[in-house]
Tab-separated table of C-alpha atoms in Angstrom:
chain	number	residue	atom	x	y	z
A	28	MET	CA	-41.693	32.192	-7.356
A	29	GLN	CA	-43.174	34.168	-3.945
A	30	ASP	CA	-43.045	37.506	-3.583
A	31	ASN	CA	-39.873	38.244	-1.104
A	32	ILE	CA	-41.627	39.605	1.948
A	33	ILE	CA	-38.872	40.833	4.323
A	34	THR	CA	-39.413	43.986	5.917
A	35	LYS	CA	-36.676	46.793	6.400
A	36	ASN	CA	-37.335	46.211	10.282
A	37	ALA	CA	-37.606	42.307	9.901
A	38	LYS	CA	-35.078	39.595	12.353
A	39	PRO	CA	-34.386	36.232	11.415
A	40	VAL	CA	-35.840	33.458	12.812
A	41	ILE	CA	-32.933	31.807	12.846
A	42	SER	CA	-28.924	33.788	11.753
A	43	THR	CA	-25.529	31.669	11.807
A	44	ARG	CA	-22.006	34.002	11.879
A	45	GLY	CA	-18.433	31.995	11.158
A	46	LEU	CA	-20.205	28.684	10.935
A	47	VAL	CA	-17.618	26.654	10.993
A	48	LYS	CA	-17.894	22.210	10.578
A	49	LYS	CA	-15.211	19.207	10.773
A	50	PHE	CA	-15.499	16.115	10.167
A	51	ASN	CA	-12.295	13.383	11.226
A	52	GLY	CA	-9.995	16.680	10.581
A	53	LYS	CA	-11.262	17.513	7.624
A	54	THR	CA	-13.500	20.517	6.633
A	55	VAL	CA	-17.072	20.342	5.831
A	56	LEU	CA	-18.560	24.264	6.060
A	57	ARG	CA	-15.976	26.940	5.717
A	58	GLY	CA	-17.302	29.557	7.535
A	59	ILE	CA	-21.052	30.503	6.922
A	60	ASP	CA	-23.229	33.555	7.532
A	61	ALA	CA	-26.603	33.116	6.833
A	62	ASP	CA	-29.869	34.838	8.487
A	63	ILE	CA	-33.075	33.421	7.504
A	64	TYR	CA	-36.387	35.745	8.122
A	65	GLU	CA	-40.041	34.388	9.444
A	66	GLY	CA	-41.556	33.674	6.103
A	67	GLU	CA	-38.911	33.105	3.672
A	68	LYS	CA	-38.547	29.924	1.850
A	69	VAL	CA	-34.304	29.044	1.467
A	70	ALA	CA	-33.726	26.174	-1.457
A	71	VAL	CA	-30.105	25.100	-0.790
A	72	ILE	CA	-29.108	23.800	-4.443
A	73	GLY	CA	-25.309	23.087	-4.735
A	74	PRO	CA	-22.990	19.429	-5.764
A	75	SER	CA	-23.437	16.211	-3.760
A	76	GLY	CA	-20.832	16.891	-0.759
A	77	SER	CA	-20.751	21.215	-0.666
A	78	GLY	CA	-21.532	20.789	2.486
A	79	LYS	CA	-25.080	21.185	1.757
A	80	SER	CA	-26.334	19.138	4.456
A	81	THR	CA	-24.165	19.272	6.925
A	82	PHE	CA	-24.933	23.093	7.182
A	83	LEU	CA	-29.218	22.214	7.728
A	84	ARG	CA	-28.531	19.808	10.188
A	85	CYS	CA	-26.097	22.309	12.137
A	86	LEU	CA	-29.563	25.209	12.149
A	87	ASN	CA	-30.979	22.736	14.430
A	88	LEU	CA	-28.226	21.125	16.285
A	89	LEU	CA	-28.137	17.511	15.090
A	90	GLU	CA	-24.830	17.874	13.900
A	91	ILE	CA	-22.369	20.382	16.231
A	92	PRO	CA	-20.362	22.426	15.219
A	93	PHE	CA	-16.801	22.950	15.263
A	94	SER	CA	-17.302	26.813	15.727
A	95	GLY	CA	-19.004	29.681	15.499
A	96	THR	CA	-21.771	31.525	16.157
A	97	ILE	CA	-25.868	30.071	16.116
A	98	LEU	CA	-28.658	32.253	17.507
A	99	PHE	CA	-32.368	31.084	17.107
A	100	GLY	CA	-34.065	34.553	17.092
A	101	ASP	CA	-33.072	36.784	20.243
A	102	GLU	CA	-31.456	33.299	21.690
A	103	ILE	CA	-27.339	32.700	20.834
A	104	ILE	CA	-28.414	29.408	21.014
A	105	PHE	CA	-24.890	28.052	20.076
A	106	GLY	CA	-21.434	29.744	20.087
A	107	SER	CA	-18.217	28.125	20.723
A	108	ASP	CA	-14.906	28.847	20.118
A	109	TYR	CA	-13.028	26.119	21.491
A	110	TYR	CA	-12.201	23.644	18.723
A	111	ALA	CA	-10.847	26.121	16.023
A	112	GLN	CA	-8.221	28.229	19.214
A	113	LYS	CA	-7.643	23.177	20.362
A	114	ASP	CA	-6.579	23.968	16.389
A	115	LYS	CA	-4.379	26.961	16.522
A	116	LEU	CA	-2.391	25.215	19.800
A	117	LYS	CA	-1.868	22.607	17.814
A	118	GLU	CA	-0.679	24.273	14.437
A	119	LEU	CA	1.857	26.486	16.754
A	120	LYS	CA	4.142	23.755	18.735
A	121	ALA	CA	3.372	22.185	15.479
A	122	ALA	CA	5.936	25.060	13.675
A	123	ARG	CA	7.584	25.152	16.645
A	124	ARG	CA	8.759	20.691	16.516
A	125	LEU	CA	9.308	21.373	12.788
A	126	TYR	CA	11.723	24.218	13.541
A	127	LYS	CA	13.520	23.169	16.393
A	128	LYS	CA	13.526	19.741	14.221
A	129	GLY	CA	14.970	21.263	10.494
A	130	TYR	CA	12.440	20.354	8.452
A	131	ASP	CA	10.841	23.589	7.471
A	132	ASP	CA	14.274	24.500	6.477
A	133	GLU	CA	14.277	25.327	2.860
A	134	THR	CA	16.577	23.022	1.600
A	135	VAL	CA	15.475	20.060	3.800
A	136	LYS	CA	12.014	20.557	2.148
A	137	SER	CA	12.754	20.447	-1.558
A	138	ILE	CA	15.215	17.327	-0.525
A	139	ARG	CA	12.316	15.376	0.915
A	140	GLN	CA	10.479	16.571	-1.954
A	141	GLU	CA	13.506	14.177	-4.125
A	142	ILE	CA	12.772	11.583	-1.903
A	143	ASN	CA	9.381	11.071	-2.090
A	144	ASP	CA	9.506	10.937	-5.389
A	145	LEU	CA	12.076	8.637	-5.967
A	146	LYS	CA	9.859	6.292	-3.385
A	147	THR	CA	7.049	6.711	-6.303
A	148	LEU	CA	10.048	6.307	-8.929
A	149	GLU	CA	10.133	3.108	-6.807
A	150	LYS	CA	6.829	2.687	-6.447
A	151	SER	CA	6.048	1.989	-10.356
A	152	LEU	CA	9.013	0.068	-11.131
A	153	LYS	CA	7.708	-2.475	-8.725
A	154	LYS	CA	4.621	-2.773	-10.014
A	155	GLU	CA	6.310	-3.320	-14.092
A	156	LEU	CA	8.395	-5.751	-12.692
A	157	LYS	CA	5.641	-7.298	-11.032
A	158	GLU	CA	3.597	-7.969	-13.881
A	159	HIS	CA	6.937	-8.868	-16.339
A	160	LYS	CA	7.096	-11.388	-14.028
A	161	ALA	CA	4.119	-12.943	-14.013
A	162	HIS	CA	4.405	-12.368	-18.148
A	163	ALA	CA	7.396	-14.235	-17.733
A	164	LYS	CA	5.409	-16.703	-15.586
A	165	MET	CA	3.056	-17.153	-18.213
A	166	LEU	CA	5.632	-17.474	-21.439
A	167	LYS	CA	6.472	-20.578	-18.447
A	168	ALA	CA	3.516	-21.879	-19.597
A	169	THR	CA	2.952	-22.522	-22.487
A	170	SER	CA	7.770	-22.769	-23.580
A	171	SER	CA	5.749	-25.214	-26.333
A	172	ARG	CA	4.300	-22.830	-28.172
A	173	GLU	CA	6.170	-20.672	-31.502
A	174	GLY	CA	8.778	-18.022	-30.298
A	175	ALA	CA	8.215	-18.456	-26.705
A	176	LEU	CA	12.485	-19.108	-26.206
A	177	GLU	CA	12.263	-15.158	-26.943
A	178	ASP	CA	9.481	-13.599	-25.540
A	179	ALA	CA	11.793	-15.208	-22.738
A	180	GLU	CA	15.091	-13.925	-23.080
A	181	GLN	CA	13.109	-10.777	-23.905
A	182	THR	CA	11.291	-10.560	-20.316
A	183	ALA	CA	13.703	-11.307	-18.401
A	184	LYS	CA	16.284	-8.941	-20.153
A	185	LEU	CA	13.625	-5.950	-19.141
A	186	ILE	CA	13.083	-7.940	-14.890
A	187	THR	CA	17.026	-7.648	-14.830
A	188	THR	CA	16.506	-4.282	-16.550
A	189	VAL	CA	13.998	-3.183	-14.441
A	190	SER	CA	16.168	-4.331	-10.717
A	191	GLU	CA	18.774	-2.678	-11.513
A	192	LYS	CA	16.580	0.532	-11.881
A	193	ILE	CA	14.614	-0.587	-8.322
A	194	ALA	CA	18.189	-0.990	-6.913
A	195	GLN	CA	19.500	2.668	-8.207
A	196	THR	CA	16.831	4.088	-7.459
A	197	LYS	CA	16.595	2.779	-3.349
A	198	SER	CA	20.259	4.028	-3.056
A	199	LEU	CA	19.573	7.816	-4.330
A	200	ILE	CA	17.095	7.508	-1.842
A	201	LYS	CA	19.813	6.211	0.675
A	202	ALA	CA	21.844	8.675	-0.147
A	203	GLU	CA	18.960	11.736	-0.194
A	204	LYS	CA	17.820	10.973	3.353
A	205	ALA	CA	21.496	10.751	4.536
A	206	LYS	CA	21.667	14.593	3.217
A	207	GLU	CA	18.784	15.088	4.833
A	208	LYS	CA	19.985	13.506	7.262
A	209	ALA	CA	23.338	15.637	7.724
A	210	ARG	CA	21.694	19.643	6.911
A	211	ARG	CA	19.182	18.477	8.598
A	212	LYS	CA	22.149	18.323	11.407
A	213	GLN	CA	23.195	21.604	10.241
A	214	VAL	CA	20.440	23.703	10.971
A	215	ARG	CA	20.034	22.605	14.325
A	216	GLU	CA	23.069	23.958	15.660
A	217	GLN	CA	22.048	27.581	14.067
A	218	LEU	CA	18.981	27.688	15.986
A	219	ASP	CA	17.419	31.299	16.583
A	220	GLU	CA	16.613	31.222	20.618
A	221	ASN	CA	15.474	34.600	19.437
A	222	LEU	CA	13.101	32.467	17.580
A	223	LEU	CA	12.584	30.036	19.570
A	224	SER	CA	11.310	31.965	22.390
A	225	LYS	CA	9.159	33.728	20.187
A	226	MET	CA	7.263	30.184	19.072
A	227	SER	CA	6.822	29.835	22.864
A	228	GLU	CA	6.209	32.498	24.010
A	229	ASP	CA	3.341	32.634	21.328
A	230	ILE	CA	2.053	28.837	22.492
A	231	SER	CA	1.504	30.452	25.661
A	232	ALA	CA	-0.444	33.106	25.254
A	233	GLN	CA	-2.657	29.994	23.029
A	234	LEU	CA	-2.822	27.719	25.228
A	235	CYS	CA	-3.989	30.643	27.912
A	236	VAL	CA	-6.584	32.074	25.433
A	237	THR	CA	-7.826	27.796	25.327
A	238	LEU	CA	-8.612	27.326	28.402
A	239	LYS	CA	-10.364	30.237	29.024
A	240	SER	CA	-12.282	29.202	25.556
A	241	LYS	CA	-12.563	25.347	26.751
A	242	SER	CA	-13.980	26.918	30.661
A	243	ARG	CA	-16.996	28.646	28.112
A	244	HIS	CA	-17.532	25.826	25.817
A	245	LYS	CA	-17.943	22.570	29.230
A	246	LYS	CA	-19.904	26.292	30.095
A	247	PHE	CA	-22.200	26.970	26.990
A	248	VAL	CA	-22.544	22.761	26.217
A	249	SER	CA	-24.008	22.264	29.746
A	250	GLU	CA	-26.714	25.586	29.491
A	251	MET	CA	-27.384	23.797	25.868
A	252	GLU	CA	-27.999	20.474	26.385
A	253	LYS	CA	-31.035	22.281	28.908
A	254	THR	CA	-32.626	23.449	25.771
A	255	ILE	CA	-31.404	21.879	23.276
A	256	ASP	CA	-34.970	19.971	23.096
A	257	ALA	CA	-37.183	23.063	23.658
A	258	HIS	CA	-34.623	24.726	20.081
A	259	ARG	CA	-35.546	21.320	18.071
A	260	ARG	CA	-39.100	21.346	18.801
A	261	MET	CA	-39.468	24.441	17.390
A	262	THR	CA	-37.524	23.397	14.029
A	263	GLY	CA	-38.927	20.853	12.334
A	264	MET	CA	-37.093	18.738	10.250
A	265	VAL	CA	-37.990	16.556	7.114
A	266	PHE	CA	-34.960	14.074	6.765
A	267	GLN	CA	-34.310	11.997	3.032
A	268	HIS	CA	-35.696	8.858	4.569
A	269	PHE	CA	-39.265	9.252	6.450
A	270	ASN	CA	-37.725	8.335	9.276
A	271	LEU	CA	-41.476	6.901	11.130
A	272	PHE	CA	-41.674	4.548	13.368
A	273	GLY	CA	-42.809	1.019	11.618
A	274	ASN	CA	-44.031	-0.256	14.822
A	275	LEU	CA	-46.568	2.490	15.774
A	276	SER	CA	-50.158	3.284	13.185
A	277	VAL	CA	-49.381	6.958	11.346
A	278	ILE	CA	-51.660	8.640	13.703
A	279	ASP	CA	-49.504	7.550	16.933
A	280	ASN	CA	-46.310	8.272	14.992
A	281	ILE	CA	-47.580	11.496	14.417
A	282	THR	CA	-48.399	12.469	17.935
A	283	LEU	CA	-46.119	10.537	20.057
A	284	ALA	CA	-44.017	13.649	20.432
A	285	PRO	CA	-46.826	16.559	20.881
A	286	ILE	CA	-48.595	14.284	23.331
A	287	LYS	CA	-44.970	13.220	25.043
A	288	THR	CA	-43.656	16.953	25.566
A	289	GLY	CA	-47.312	17.976	26.002
A	290	LEU	CA	-47.308	15.126	29.058
A	291	GLN	CA	-43.245	16.692	30.725
A	292	GLU	CA	-44.929	20.346	30.039
A	293	VAL	CA	-47.779	19.908	32.257
A	294	LYS	CA	-45.673	18.056	34.999
A	295	ALA	CA	-43.298	20.328	34.915
A	296	LYS	CA	-45.724	23.646	35.239
A	297	LYS	CA	-47.896	21.389	38.035
A	298	ARG	CA	-44.150	21.085	39.957
A	299	ALA	CA	-43.412	25.058	39.914
A	300	LEU	CA	-47.202	25.571	40.818
A	301	ARG	CA	-47.586	23.368	43.944
A	302	ALA	CA	-45.082	24.818	45.321
A	303	ALA	CA	-45.834	27.884	45.333
A	304	ALA	CA	-49.241	27.120	45.735
A	305	ARG	CA	-47.771	25.371	48.723
A	306	LYS	CA	-46.943	29.496	49.637
A	307	GLY	CA	-49.933	31.054	49.630
A	308	ASP	CA	-50.433	32.428	46.649
A	309	GLU	CA	-53.947	31.389	45.852
A	310	ASN	CA	-52.961	32.274	41.031
A	311	ALA	CA	-51.494	28.934	41.777
A	312	LYS	CA	-54.471	26.963	43.050
A	313	SER	CA	-56.334	28.327	40.717
A	314	GLU	CA	-53.039	27.701	37.765
A	315	LEU	CA	-53.305	24.851	38.799
A	316	ALA	CA	-56.927	24.299	38.134
A	317	LYS	CA	-56.901	25.061	35.237
A	318	LEU	CA	-53.632	22.324	33.922
A	319	PRO	CA	-55.000	19.832	30.954
A	320	HIS	CA	-55.098	16.098	32.072
A	321	LYS	CA	-53.860	13.616	29.927
A	322	LEU	CA	-56.579	12.513	28.185
A	323	GLU	CA	-57.669	15.866	26.603
A	324	ILE	CA	-53.619	17.141	25.191
A	325	ILE	CA	-53.900	12.637	24.081
A	326	GLU	CA	-57.086	13.906	22.029
A	327	ASN	CA	-55.823	17.758	21.528
A	328	ALA	CA	-52.384	16.093	20.057
A	329	ARG	CA	-55.542	13.116	17.395
A	330	LYS	CA	-57.504	15.961	16.688
A	331	GLN	CA	-54.338	18.268	14.941
A	332	ALA	CA	-52.485	15.022	13.555
A	333	TYR	CA	-56.382	14.462	12.147
A	334	GLU	CA	-56.959	18.596	10.377
A	335	LEU	CA	-52.746	18.244	9.211
A	336	LEU	CA	-54.066	14.774	6.884
A	337	GLY	CA	-56.723	16.077	5.860
A	338	LYS	CA	-54.854	18.669	4.480
A	339	VAL	CA	-52.013	16.532	2.717
A	340	GLY	CA	-54.866	13.840	1.865
A	341	LEU	CA	-54.426	11.008	3.624
A	342	GLN	CA	-56.154	11.468	6.737
A	343	ASP	CA	-58.340	7.293	6.006
A	344	LYS	CA	-54.664	6.214	6.221
A	345	ALA	CA	-54.643	7.473	9.706
A	346	ASP	CA	-54.560	3.749	11.604
A	347	VAL	CA	-52.691	1.567	8.721
A	348	TYR	CA	-49.323	1.429	9.283
A	349	PRO	CA	-45.698	3.088	7.183
A	350	ALA	CA	-45.363	-0.995	6.286
A	351	THR	CA	-47.936	-0.093	3.790
A	352	LEU	CA	-47.809	3.783	2.263
A	353	SER	CA	-46.147	4.755	-0.954
A	354	GLY	CA	-42.974	6.718	-0.512
A	355	GLY	CA	-44.586	9.635	-1.892
A	356	GLN	CA	-47.263	8.656	1.419
A	357	LYS	CA	-44.574	8.707	3.556
A	358	GLN	CA	-42.809	11.359	3.400
A	359	ARG	CA	-45.707	13.655	3.280
A	360	ILE	CA	-45.812	12.007	7.122
A	361	ALA	CA	-42.966	13.185	7.440
A	362	ILE	CA	-43.890	16.269	6.857
A	363	VAL	CA	-47.283	16.145	9.237
A	364	ARG	CA	-45.110	14.680	11.863
A	365	ALA	CA	-42.576	18.129	11.929
A	366	LEU	CA	-45.588	20.013	11.807
A	367	ALA	CA	-47.694	19.275	14.678
A	368	MET	CA	-44.583	20.040	16.554
A	369	ASN	CA	-45.755	23.602	15.369
A	370	PRO	CA	-42.815	24.552	14.127
A	371	SER	CA	-41.530	27.735	13.987
A	372	ILE	CA	-39.363	27.033	11.189
A	373	MET	CA	-39.184	24.058	8.611
A	374	LEU	CA	-35.724	22.359	7.572
A	375	PHE	CA	-36.406	19.652	4.016
A	376	ASP	CA	-33.029	17.582	3.671
A	377	GLU	CA	-33.924	16.575	-0.112
A	378	PRO	CA	-36.630	15.184	0.643
A	379	THR	CA	-37.556	14.194	-2.549
A	380	SER	CA	-34.008	12.076	-3.322
A	381	ALA	CA	-35.349	8.957	-1.801
A	382	LEU	CA	-38.800	8.773	-4.104
A	383	ASP	CA	-39.306	7.190	-6.849
A	384	PRO	CA	-40.649	10.093	-9.815
A	385	GLU	CA	-44.119	9.442	-10.383
A	386	MET	CA	-43.798	9.840	-6.526
A	387	VAL	CA	-41.580	13.365	-6.586
A	388	GLY	CA	-44.846	15.640	-7.498
A	389	GLU	CA	-47.160	15.179	-4.682
A	390	VAL	CA	-44.142	15.491	-2.049
A	391	LEU	CA	-43.460	18.864	-3.169
A	392	GLN	CA	-46.690	19.659	-4.368
A	393	VAL	CA	-47.531	19.161	-0.537
A	394	ILE	CA	-44.192	21.888	0.082
A	395	LYS	CA	-45.610	24.451	-2.064
A	396	LYS	CA	-48.601	24.280	0.156
A	397	LEU	CA	-46.806	24.442	2.966
A	398	ALA	CA	-44.785	27.754	0.805
A	399	ASP	CA	-48.550	29.426	0.026
A	400	ASP	CA	-48.844	28.989	3.825
A	401	GLY	CA	-46.304	31.822	5.258
A	402	MET	CA	-43.911	28.629	6.605
A	403	THR	CA	-40.734	29.229	7.026
A	404	MET	CA	-39.105	27.583	5.241
A	405	VAL	CA	-35.144	26.467	4.244
A	406	ILE	CA	-34.700	23.409	1.268
A	407	VAL	CA	-31.413	21.216	0.713
A	408	THR	CA	-32.939	20.129	-2.871
A	409	HIS	CA	-31.743	19.300	-6.469
A	410	GLU	CA	-35.047	20.343	-7.789
A	411	MET	CA	-33.839	23.535	-9.403
A	412	GLY	CA	-37.314	24.056	-11.342
A	413	PHE	CA	-39.228	24.075	-7.729
A	414	ALA	CA	-36.136	26.221	-6.361
A	415	ARG	CA	-37.301	28.511	-8.437
A	416	GLU	CA	-40.721	28.022	-8.480
A	417	VAL	CA	-41.147	28.426	-5.150
A	418	ALA	CA	-37.864	30.462	-2.941
A	419	THR	CA	-37.346	33.361	-2.387
A	420	ARG	CA	-34.239	33.226	-2.348
A	421	VAL	CA	-31.662	30.785	-3.244
A	422	LEU	CA	-27.594	30.162	-1.569
A	423	PHE	CA	-25.372	28.299	-4.086
A	424	ILE	CA	-23.297	25.551	-1.555
A	425	ASP	CA	-20.122	24.406	-2.785
A	426	GLU	CA	-16.752	23.721	-0.692
A	427	GLY	CA	-18.375	24.804	2.220
A	428	VAL	CA	-19.343	28.418	1.844
A	429	ILE	CA	-22.338	30.401	0.235
A	430	LYS	CA	-21.042	31.456	-3.350
A	431	GLU	CA	-24.118	33.092	-4.286
A	432	ASP	CA	-26.585	34.380	-2.368
A	433	ALA	CA	-29.329	35.932	-4.538
A	434	PRO	CA	-33.823	36.061	-4.901
A	435	PRO	CA	-33.788	32.258	-8.288
A	436	ALA	CA	-34.210	35.098	-10.985
A	437	GLN	CA	-31.539	36.767	-10.668
A	438	LEU	CA	-29.748	33.490	-9.486
A	439	PHE	CA	-31.227	31.125	-12.528
A	440	GLY	CA	-31.381	33.713	-15.224
A	441	ASN	CA	-28.191	35.840	-14.572
A	442	PRO	CA	-24.874	33.835	-12.189
A	443	GLN	CA	-22.111	36.302	-11.286
A	444	ASN	CA	-20.189	33.014	-10.009
A	445	GLU	CA	-18.365	31.270	-12.509
A	446	ARG	CA	-18.073	27.447	-10.141
A	447	LEU	CA	-22.193	28.514	-9.940
A	448	LYS	CA	-22.458	28.766	-14.182
A	449	GLU	CA	-20.582	25.728	-14.454
A	450	PHE	CA	-22.417	23.953	-11.664
A	451	LEU	CA	-25.770	25.399	-13.750
A	452	SER	CA	-24.784	24.570	-16.760
A	453	LYS	CA	-24.605	20.622	-15.924
A	454	VAL	CA	-28.155	20.240	-14.407
A	455	LEU	CA	-31.341	22.353	-16.088
């Protein structure tokens, strides 16, 4: 295990506060507060579907959160509560609608529950009736066998009995629905106008809050679109499934992004310096002459790529195509590709889950070397031994919240959370 190297006045590389993410109405992250400090190796563990990968993808905005704040250093790269405010407005409107229609009356709720129970019973009886009819059909096809007549008579009685129960259940459902309708009418005639007025006032107030939040959100998203690429360059991401370009050689896969961004940066600097030079800025003219040309950018990117390939033992694979590589080699190339952008932090999303068991070790060895070199990392992993050995901290996420955050020795040796104890008992 690595020593925890956080100094007293250290600032986090990435921080999240109240991070919430929803997919199709289902809440995946329920308010994540986390700080990742420079030099830390943070392992994120938890059961499948707990929100681990979603949390990681939110850190570089591959997934846009529902609400909350993400800071990269001192810069807020995401901060919005618009969708949360919008949901609150929907809830207030729904509450008023239910009250006006009488659905939130306790008697009505009880009747509706009885109707649901009866519908469940009806469904079960219909299934039973279908089975009896299928059995009767089978008996008809084998009517010549001994005892078939008695079986057919018994099945016919069962069909009659179940059919009568279904009819009775339908009658009860109809009666309960009439009772519900009458009760709802009674409730609507006795509505508290003061309460309705208060509900309307709350909705109006929430509407103002939501509209202001929407305006801030639109402005923030507009600004975020201009800076999101710059942020992603600082956060290297390694996925479960490599995502190498099959039509490019290994060296071209690695240098594609550094060359493209390098050329873009030079182009932007040239534009700014030329504008300054036209205004008579002599320094701008000299700076313009110092800018690297295209061939220099390409050469520097390739040189760095070869150096990184040497670190992972794959320099001899520079000119081959991904299809000729093993899974472990592809993942090492994917790591090198992310490192080529000189990120401040590396994010690993279950980097060994798509590998054969014998290839896992070679990839983990590369990540260990990065850890030894001081790279800040967040690793979503199911490799508990690796998390124990390499991480400075381990986050246990379950049901979209961090339920335990501790050094590996404490988290694995003396877990405090009951759900964590249960999880570890199954994976260790």
